Amino acid sequence: MPGLSRMSGFAKKALLIGVKYESSLGEHGQTLPGAHKDPFRLRDLLIDQYGYKADDIVILIDDESGHYVWPTHDNIISAMKELVDDARPGDHFVFSFSGHGAQVLNEDGTEEDGYDETLVPVDTTYDPASETYSTYIKDDLVRQLLWKPNPDDNFVRMIFDCCHSGTASDLPAAFADNLTSPCSPIATSPRLYGSRGFALMQFNPEDWNAPRAWINGRTGSRMRGNSLPLQSPLPDVTSWSACMDSQVTYGGRRGGMFIQAFTDALRNDPHQTHAELLQSIRRELAKRMGKRTLDQMKKGIDQPLTSPRAQLTSLKNISLFHTRFDM
């Protein structure tokens, strides 16, 4: 039963979500065939490398087997609350979301770019005229549910493999773009692709006929204020995202490209610092994007691909950047 890790003195729990959207967005060509693979890839990493127990890992996917709870809006909210319920100092929590990410107009003036980032659950509808989703989870709610309730000395790791996910956790300190990286491309707005927000989320050179996805494309990025000192009485919260708020990301039938790069980097070297891990992920993403671009050119397809720039944000000081990564 969940919670067995509490017997060791602190809990290690995870909530991993993958949304395929066949039942809700299939008619719009927005299914994500590989999204179901991401939670299991992360689950295996947590068990193999970080000592998590299978009973303490909850997976939400929209499959027809009946073995899993579906990632509807209400089910995701309920599972997020349950993840950090009864949190105590020293507990470790991991949350991941693989699916569609979008943006909506910010209504309270808290976003410099004018948009809130959102996660799209399976029980949504899509309006082609406005290119909007009817149901979503805003970054404000992610903050409220996942990292604000945690006591001091807790560890919270959030992983987002979806478009427009740079600040999907609404963390106040974004310092990832201060890292010099030779393989970090300049952000490119999806609007430059012609029809606003078109992204080849499902592009895969081995499976060019995979369904494509439509993502709301918004430009701009959010500038956060200074982070708090590392020694501040706050939980250790970090968020890893596939791309900047203004960007889209990519995947295929084998899963999201970011999740693959993230897990591969940690399996190759589980003792990296946060900075080293971010560099490893960006390097791998650049390599994979280069291969995809070449394969696309060989097929005679003149469709530009923007290279996503993986993001790392933290609740604490930039000093955390040079500490060893843990989950």
CSV table of C-alpha atoms in Angstrom, one decimal:
chain,number,residue,atom,x,y,z
A,1,MET,CA,0.0,0.0,0.0
A,2,PRO,CA,1.2,3.6,-0.6
A,3,GLY,CA,3.2,5.1,2.2
A,4,LEU,CA,5.3,2.1,3.1
A,5,SER,CA,8.5,4.3,2.7
A,6,ARG,CA,7.3,6.2,5.8
A,7,MET,CA,8.6,3.3,7.8
A,8,SER,CA,12.2,4.3,7.0
A,9,GLY,CA,11.7,7.7,8.6
A,10,PHE,CA,10.7,9.7,5.5
A,11,ALA,CA,8.5,9.2,2.5
A,12,LYS,CA,9.6,8.9,-1.1
A,13,LYS,CA,6.5,9.2,-3.3
A,14,ALA,CA,5.9,10.0,-6.9
A,15,LEU,CA,2.9,10.9,-9.2
A,16,LEU,CA,3.7,10.3,-12.8
A,17,ILE,CA,1.2,11.3,-15.6
A,18,GLY,CA,1.1,10.6,-19.3
A,19,VAL,CA,-1.8,11.7,-21.5
A,20,LYS,CA,-2.5,10.3,-25.0
A,21,TYR,CA,-5.8,12.1,-25.7
A,22,GLU,CA,-7.2,9.5,-28.1
A,23,SER,CA,-10.6,9.8,-26.6
A,24,SER,CA,-10.8,13.6,-26.5
A,25,LEU,CA,-8.6,15.1,-29.1
A,26,GLY,CA,-8.2,12.4,-31.7
A,27,GLU,CA,-10.6,14.1,-34.1
A,28,HIS,CA,-8.3,17.1,-34.2
A,29,GLY,CA,-5.1,15.1,-34.8
A,30,GLN,CA,-3.7,15.9,-31.4
A,31,THR,CA,-3.0,12.4,-30.0
A,32,LEU,CA,0.4,11.8,-28.4
A,33,PRO,CA,1.1,8.1,-28.9
A,34,GLY,CA,4.3,8.0,-26.9
A,35,ALA,CA,3.1,9.9,-23.8
A,36,HIS,CA,2.2,6.7,-21.9
A,37,LYS,CA,5.8,5.5,-22.1
A,38,ASP,CA,7.2,8.5,-20.1
A,39,PRO,CA,5.7,7.6,-16.7
A,40,PHE,CA,7.1,4.1,-16.8
A,41,ARG,CA,10.5,5.4,-18.0
A,42,LEU,CA,10.6,7.7,-14.9
A,43,ARG,CA,9.2,5.0,-12.6
A,44,ASP,CA,12.0,2.6,-13.5
A,45,LEU,CA,14.6,5.3,-12.9
A,46,LEU,CA,13.2,6.2,-9.5
A,47,ILE,CA,13.2,2.5,-8.5
A,48,ASP,CA,16.6,1.6,-9.9
A,49,GLN,CA,18.6,4.7,-9.0
A,50,TYR,CA,16.8,6.5,-6.2
A,51,GLY,CA,15.4,3.8,-3.9
A,52,TYR,CA,11.7,4.5,-4.5
A,53,LYS,CA,9.2,1.6,-4.0
A,54,ALA,CA,6.7,0.6,-6.7
A,55,ASP,CA,3.9,0.9,-4.2
A,56,ASP,CA,4.7,4.5,-3.6
A,57,ILE,CA,4.5,5.5,-7.3
A,58,VAL,CA,1.2,6.5,-8.7
A,59,ILE,CA,0.7,6.4,-12.5
A,60,LEU,CA,-2.2,8.1,-14.3
A,61,ILE,CA,-2.6,7.3,-18.0
A,62,ASP,CA,-5.6,7.3,-20.3
A,63,ASP,CA,-5.6,3.7,-21.5
A,64,GLU,CA,-8.5,1.3,-22.0
A,65,SER,CA,-7.2,-1.6,-19.8
A,66,GLY,CA,-8.9,-0.3,-16.7
A,67,HIS,CA,-5.7,-0.8,-14.7
A,68,TYR,CA,-5.0,2.9,-14.2
A,69,VAL,CA,-6.8,6.0,-13.1
A,70,TRP,CA,-7.4,8.3,-16.0
A,71,PRO,CA,-5.7,11.8,-15.9
A,72,THR,CA,-8.9,13.8,-15.9
A,73,HIS,CA,-8.8,17.3,-14.4
A,74,ASP,CA,-10.3,16.2,-11.1
A,75,ASN,CA,-8.3,13.0,-10.9
A,76,ILE,CA,-5.0,14.9,-11.4
A,77,ILE,CA,-6.0,17.5,-8.8
A,78,SER,CA,-6.9,14.8,-6.3
A,79,ALA,CA,-3.7,12.9,-6.9
A,80,MET,CA,-1.6,16.0,-6.5
A,81,LYS,CA,-3.2,16.7,-3.2
A,82,GLU,CA,-2.7,13.1,-2.1
A,83,LEU,CA,0.9,13.2,-3.1
A,84,VAL,CA,1.9,15.8,-0.6
A,85,ASP,CA,-0.7,15.0,2.0
A,86,ASP,CA,0.7,14.7,5.5
A,87,ALA,CA,4.1,15.9,4.2
A,88,ARG,CA,6.8,15.9,6.9
A,89,PRO,CA,10.4,17.3,6.9
A,90,GLY,CA,12.7,15.1,4.9
A,91,ASP,CA,10.1,13.6,2.6
A,92,HIS,CA,10.8,13.3,-1.1
A,93,PHE,CA,8.2,14.0,-3.8
A,94,VAL,CA,8.4,13.7,-7.6
A,95,PHE,CA,5.7,14.9,-10.0
A,96,SER,CA,5.8,14.5,-13.7
A,97,PHE,CA,3.5,15.5,-16.5
A,98,SER,CA,3.8,14.4,-20.2
A,99,GLY,CA,1.1,15.7,-22.4
A,100,HIS,CA,-0.1,18.9,-24.0
A,101,GLY,CA,1.0,22.2,-22.5
A,102,ALA,CA,-0.6,25.5,-23.5
A,103,GLN,CA,-1.0,29.2,-22.4
A,104,VAL,CA,-4.0,31.3,-21.4
A,105,LEU,CA,-4.3,35.0,-20.8
A,106,ASN,CA,-3.2,36.0,-17.3
A,107,GLU,CA,-5.9,37.8,-15.4
A,108,ASP,CA,-4.2,39.1,-12.3
A,109,GLY,CA,-1.1,40.8,-13.6
A,110,THR,CA,1.3,38.3,-12.2
A,111,GLU,CA,2.9,37.3,-15.5
A,112,GLU,CA,5.2,39.7,-17.3
A,113,ASP,CA,4.5,38.1,-20.7
A,114,GLY,CA,0.8,38.2,-20.0
A,115,TYR,CA,0.1,34.5,-20.1
A,116,ASP,CA,-0.3,31.7,-17.5
A,117,GLU,CA,1.1,28.3,-18.5
A,118,THR,CA,-1.3,25.3,-18.3
A,119,LEU,CA,-1.3,21.5,-18.3
A,120,VAL,CA,-4.1,19.9,-20.4
A,121,PRO,CA,-5.9,16.9,-18.9
A,122,VAL,CA,-7.6,14.2,-20.9
A,123,ASP,CA,-11.2,15.5,-20.3
A,124,THR,CA,-10.8,18.6,-22.4
A,125,THR,CA,-12.2,19.8,-25.7
A,126,TYR,CA,-10.5,21.9,-28.3
A,127,ASP,CA,-11.9,24.9,-30.2
A,128,PRO,CA,-10.2,25.1,-33.6
A,129,ALA,CA,-11.5,28.7,-34.1
A,130,SER,CA,-9.8,30.1,-31.0
A,131,GLU,CA,-7.2,27.4,-30.7
A,132,THR,CA,-8.0,26.9,-27.1
A,133,TYR,CA,-8.7,24.1,-24.7
A,134,SER,CA,-11.8,24.0,-22.5
A,135,THR,CA,-10.2,22.4,-19.5
A,136,TYR,CA,-6.7,22.9,-18.0
A,137,ILE,CA,-4.6,23.2,-14.9
A,138,LYS,CA,-2.9,26.6,-14.5
A,139,ASP,CA,0.6,27.1,-13.1
A,140,ASP,CA,-0.8,29.0,-10.2
A,141,LEU,CA,-2.6,25.8,-9.1
A,142,VAL,CA,0.5,23.7,-9.6
A,143,ARG,CA,2.3,26.0,-7.2
A,144,GLN,CA,-0.5,26.0,-4.7
A,145,LEU,CA,-0.9,22.2,-4.6
A,146,LEU,CA,2.6,20.9,-5.0
A,147,TRP,CA,5.2,23.1,-3.4
A,148,LYS,CA,3.5,25.7,-1.2
A,149,PRO,CA,2.1,23.1,1.3
A,150,ASN,CA,5.5,21.4,1.9
A,151,PRO,CA,7.4,22.0,5.2
A,152,ASP,CA,11.1,23.0,5.4
A,153,ASP,CA,13.6,20.4,4.4
A,154,ASN,CA,11.4,18.6,2.0
A,155,PHE,CA,12.5,17.7,-1.5
A,156,VAL,CA,10.1,18.3,-4.4
A,157,ARG,CA,11.1,17.5,-8.0
A,158,MET,CA,8.7,18.5,-10.8
A,159,ILE,CA,9.3,17.3,-14.4
A,160,PHE,CA,7.3,18.7,-17.3
A,161,ASP,CA,7.6,17.2,-20.8
A,162,CYS,CA,5.1,19.5,-22.6
A,163,CYS,CA,5.1,22.6,-24.7
A,164,HIS,CA,5.3,26.1,-23.0
A,165,SER,CA,6.5,24.4,-19.8
A,166,GLY,CA,9.4,26.7,-18.8
A,167,THR,CA,7.6,28.0,-15.7
A,168,ALA,CA,4.8,25.5,-15.5
A,169,SER,CA,5.4,25.1,-11.8
A,170,ASP,CA,5.3,28.9,-11.2
A,171,LEU,CA,8.5,28.9,-9.2
A,172,PRO,CA,9.7,32.4,-8.4
A,173,ALA,CA,13.3,32.0,-9.4
A,174,ALA,CA,14.4,31.1,-12.9
A,175,PHE,CA,18.1,31.0,-13.3
A,176,ALA,CA,18.6,28.3,-16.0
A,177,ASP,CA,19.2,30.8,-18.8
A,178,ASN,CA,22.2,32.3,-17.0
A,179,LEU,CA,24.0,29.0,-17.8
A,180,THR,CA,26.3,29.4,-20.8
A,181,SER,CA,25.7,26.5,-23.1
A,182,PRO,CA,27.1,26.0,-26.6
A,183,CYS,CA,24.1,23.9,-27.6
A,184,SER,CA,21.4,26.2,-26.3
A,185,PRO,CA,19.5,27.7,-29.2
A,186,ILE,CA,17.7,31.1,-29.2
A,187,ALA,CA,14.1,30.7,-28.4
A,188,THR,CA,11.9,30.7,-31.5
A,189,SER,CA,8.2,31.5,-31.4
A,190,PRO,CA,5.9,28.8,-32.8
A,191,ARG,CA,4.1,31.7,-34.6
A,192,LEU,CA,7.0,31.8,-37.0
A,193,TYR,CA,5.7,28.5,-38.4
A,194,GLY,CA,2.8,30.1,-40.2
A,195,SER,CA,-0.5,28.8,-38.8
A,196,ARG,CA,-0.1,29.9,-35.1
A,197,GLY,CA,1.2,27.3,-32.8
A,198,PHE,CA,1.7,24.4,-35.2
A,199,ALA,CA,4.3,22.0,-33.7
A,200,LEU,CA,5.5,18.7,-34.8
A,201,MET,CA,5.2,17.3,-31.3
A,202,GLN,CA,5.0,13.8,-32.7
A,203,PHE,CA,7.8,14.0,-35.3
A,204,ASN,CA,9.9,10.9,-35.3
A,205,PRO,CA,12.2,10.0,-38.2
A,206,GLU,CA,11.4,6.3,-37.7
A,207,ASP,CA,7.7,7.0,-37.8
A,208,TRP,CA,7.0,10.1,-39.9
A,209,ASN,CA,3.3,9.3,-40.2
A,210,ALA,CA,2.7,9.7,-36.4
A,211,PRO,CA,-0.1,12.0,-35.6
A,212,ARG,CA,0.7,15.7,-35.2
A,213,ALA,CA,-0.4,18.0,-32.4
A,214,TRP,CA,-1.7,21.5,-32.3
A,215,ILE,CA,-0.4,23.7,-29.4
A,216,ASN,CA,-1.4,27.3,-28.7
A,217,GLY,CA,1.7,29.3,-29.5
A,218,ARG,CA,2.5,32.4,-27.4
A,219,THR,CA,5.6,34.5,-27.4
A,220,GLY,CA,7.4,36.1,-24.5
A,221,SER,CA,9.0,34.8,-21.4
A,222,ARG,CA,8.6,35.4,-17.7
A,223,MET,CA,11.3,37.2,-15.7
A,224,ARG,CA,11.3,36.2,-12.0
A,225,GLY,CA,12.6,38.1,-9.1
A,226,ASN,CA,15.7,37.1,-7.1
A,227,SER,CA,15.6,33.7,-5.5
A,228,LEU,CA,15.9,33.2,-1.8
A,229,PRO,CA,19.1,32.2,0.0
A,230,LEU,CA,19.9,28.5,0.0
A,231,GLN,CA,19.8,28.4,3.8
A,232,SER,CA,16.3,29.9,3.8
A,233,PRO,CA,13.7,27.8,5.7
A,234,LEU,CA,12.0,26.5,2.6
A,235,PRO,CA,11.5,23.2,0.9
A,236,ASP,CA,14.1,22.1,-1.7
A,237,VAL,CA,11.9,22.6,-4.8
A,238,THR,CA,13.1,22.4,-8.4
A,239,SER,CA,11.3,22.2,-11.7
A,240,TRP,CA,12.7,20.6,-14.9
A,241,SER,CA,11.0,21.6,-18.1
A,242,ALA,CA,11.3,20.5,-21.7
A,243,CYS,CA,11.4,24.1,-23.1
A,244,MET,CA,10.9,27.8,-22.5
A,245,ASP,CA,7.5,29.3,-22.1
A,246,SER,CA,7.6,30.5,-25.6
A,247,GLN,CA,8.7,27.2,-27.2
A,248,VAL,CA,7.3,23.8,-28.2
A,249,THR,CA,8.8,20.5,-27.6
A,250,TYR,CA,8.9,17.1,-29.5
A,251,GLY,CA,8.3,13.4,-29.1
A,252,GLY,CA,7.4,10.3,-30.9
A,253,ARG,CA,5.9,6.8,-30.3
A,254,ARG,CA,8.8,6.0,-28.0
A,255,GLY,CA,8.0,8.9,-25.7
A,256,GLY,CA,8.9,12.5,-25.1
A,257,MET,CA,12.3,13.6,-26.3
A,258,PHE,CA,12.9,15.5,-23.0
A,259,ILE,CA,12.1,12.6,-20.7
A,260,GLN,CA,14.3,10.4,-22.7
A,261,ALA,CA,17.2,12.8,-22.4
A,262,PHE,CA,16.5,13.4,-18.7
A,263,THR,CA,16.4,9.7,-17.8
A,264,ASP,CA,19.3,8.7,-20.0
A,265,ALA,CA,21.5,11.5,-18.5
A,266,LEU,CA,20.8,10.3,-15.0
A,267,ARG,CA,21.4,6.6,-15.8
A,268,ASN,CA,24.7,7.5,-17.5
A,269,ASP,CA,25.8,9.5,-14.4
A,270,PRO,CA,23.5,9.7,-11.4
A,271,HIS,CA,26.0,11.9,-9.4
A,272,GLN,CA,25.8,15.1,-11.5
A,273,THR,CA,25.2,18.5,-10.1
A,274,HIS,CA,22.1,20.4,-11.2
A,275,ALA,CA,24.2,22.4,-13.6
A,276,GLU,CA,25.9,19.4,-15.1
A,277,LEU,CA,22.6,17.6,-15.5
A,278,LEU,CA,21.1,20.6,-17.3
A,279,GLN,CA,24.1,20.7,-19.6
A,280,SER,CA,23.8,17.0,-20.3
A,281,ILE,CA,20.1,17.3,-21.1
A,282,ARG,CA,20.6,20.3,-23.4
A,283,ARG,CA,23.5,18.6,-25.2
A,284,GLU,CA,21.4,15.4,-25.8
A,285,LEU,CA,18.4,17.5,-27.0
A,286,ALA,CA,20.6,19.4,-29.4
A,287,LYS,CA,22.0,16.1,-30.7
A,288,ARG,CA,18.6,14.5,-31.2
A,289,MET,CA,17.2,17.6,-32.8
A,290,GLY,CA,20.1,17.7,-35.2
A,291,LYS,CA,19.4,14.1,-36.2
A,292,ARG,CA,15.7,14.8,-36.7
A,293,THR,CA,16.4,17.8,-38.8
A,294,LEU,CA,18.8,15.9,-41.1
A,295,ASP,CA,16.3,13.0,-41.4
A,296,GLN,CA,13.6,15.5,-42.3
A,297,MET,CA,15.7,17.2,-44.9
A,298,LYS,CA,16.4,13.8,-46.5
A,299,LYS,CA,12.7,13.2,-46.8
A,300,GLY,CA,12.3,16.5,-48.6
A,301,ILE,CA,10.1,18.0,-45.9
A,302,ASP,CA,10.6,21.7,-45.7
A,303,GLN,CA,9.2,22.2,-42.2
A,304,PRO,CA,11.4,24.1,-39.7
A,305,LEU,CA,12.0,22.6,-36.3
A,306,THR,CA,12.8,24.8,-33.3
A,307,SER,CA,15.3,23.3,-30.8
A,308,PRO,CA,13.7,23.3,-27.3
A,309,ARG,CA,15.8,24.8,-24.6
A,310,ALA,CA,15.4,22.8,-21.4
A,311,GLN,CA,14.8,24.8,-18.3
A,312,LEU,CA,15.6,24.5,-14.6
A,313,THR,CA,13.9,26.7,-12.0
A,314,SER,CA,14.3,26.6,-8.2
A,315,LEU,CA,12.7,28.0,-5.1
A,316,LYS,CA,16.1,28.5,-3.5
A,317,ASN,CA,19.3,30.4,-4.4
A,318,ILE,CA,21.4,29.8,-7.5
A,319,SER,CA,23.9,28.2,-5.1
A,320,LEU,CA,21.7,25.1,-5.5
A,321,PHE,CA,22.8,25.0,-9.1
A,322,HIS,CA,26.1,23.5,-8.2
A,323,THR,CA,24.9,21.0,-5.7
A,324,ARG,CA,24.4,17.3,-6.5
A,325,PHE,CA,21.1,16.4,-8.0
A,326,ASP,CA,18.8,14.0,-6.0
A,327,MET,CA,15.2,12.9,-6.2
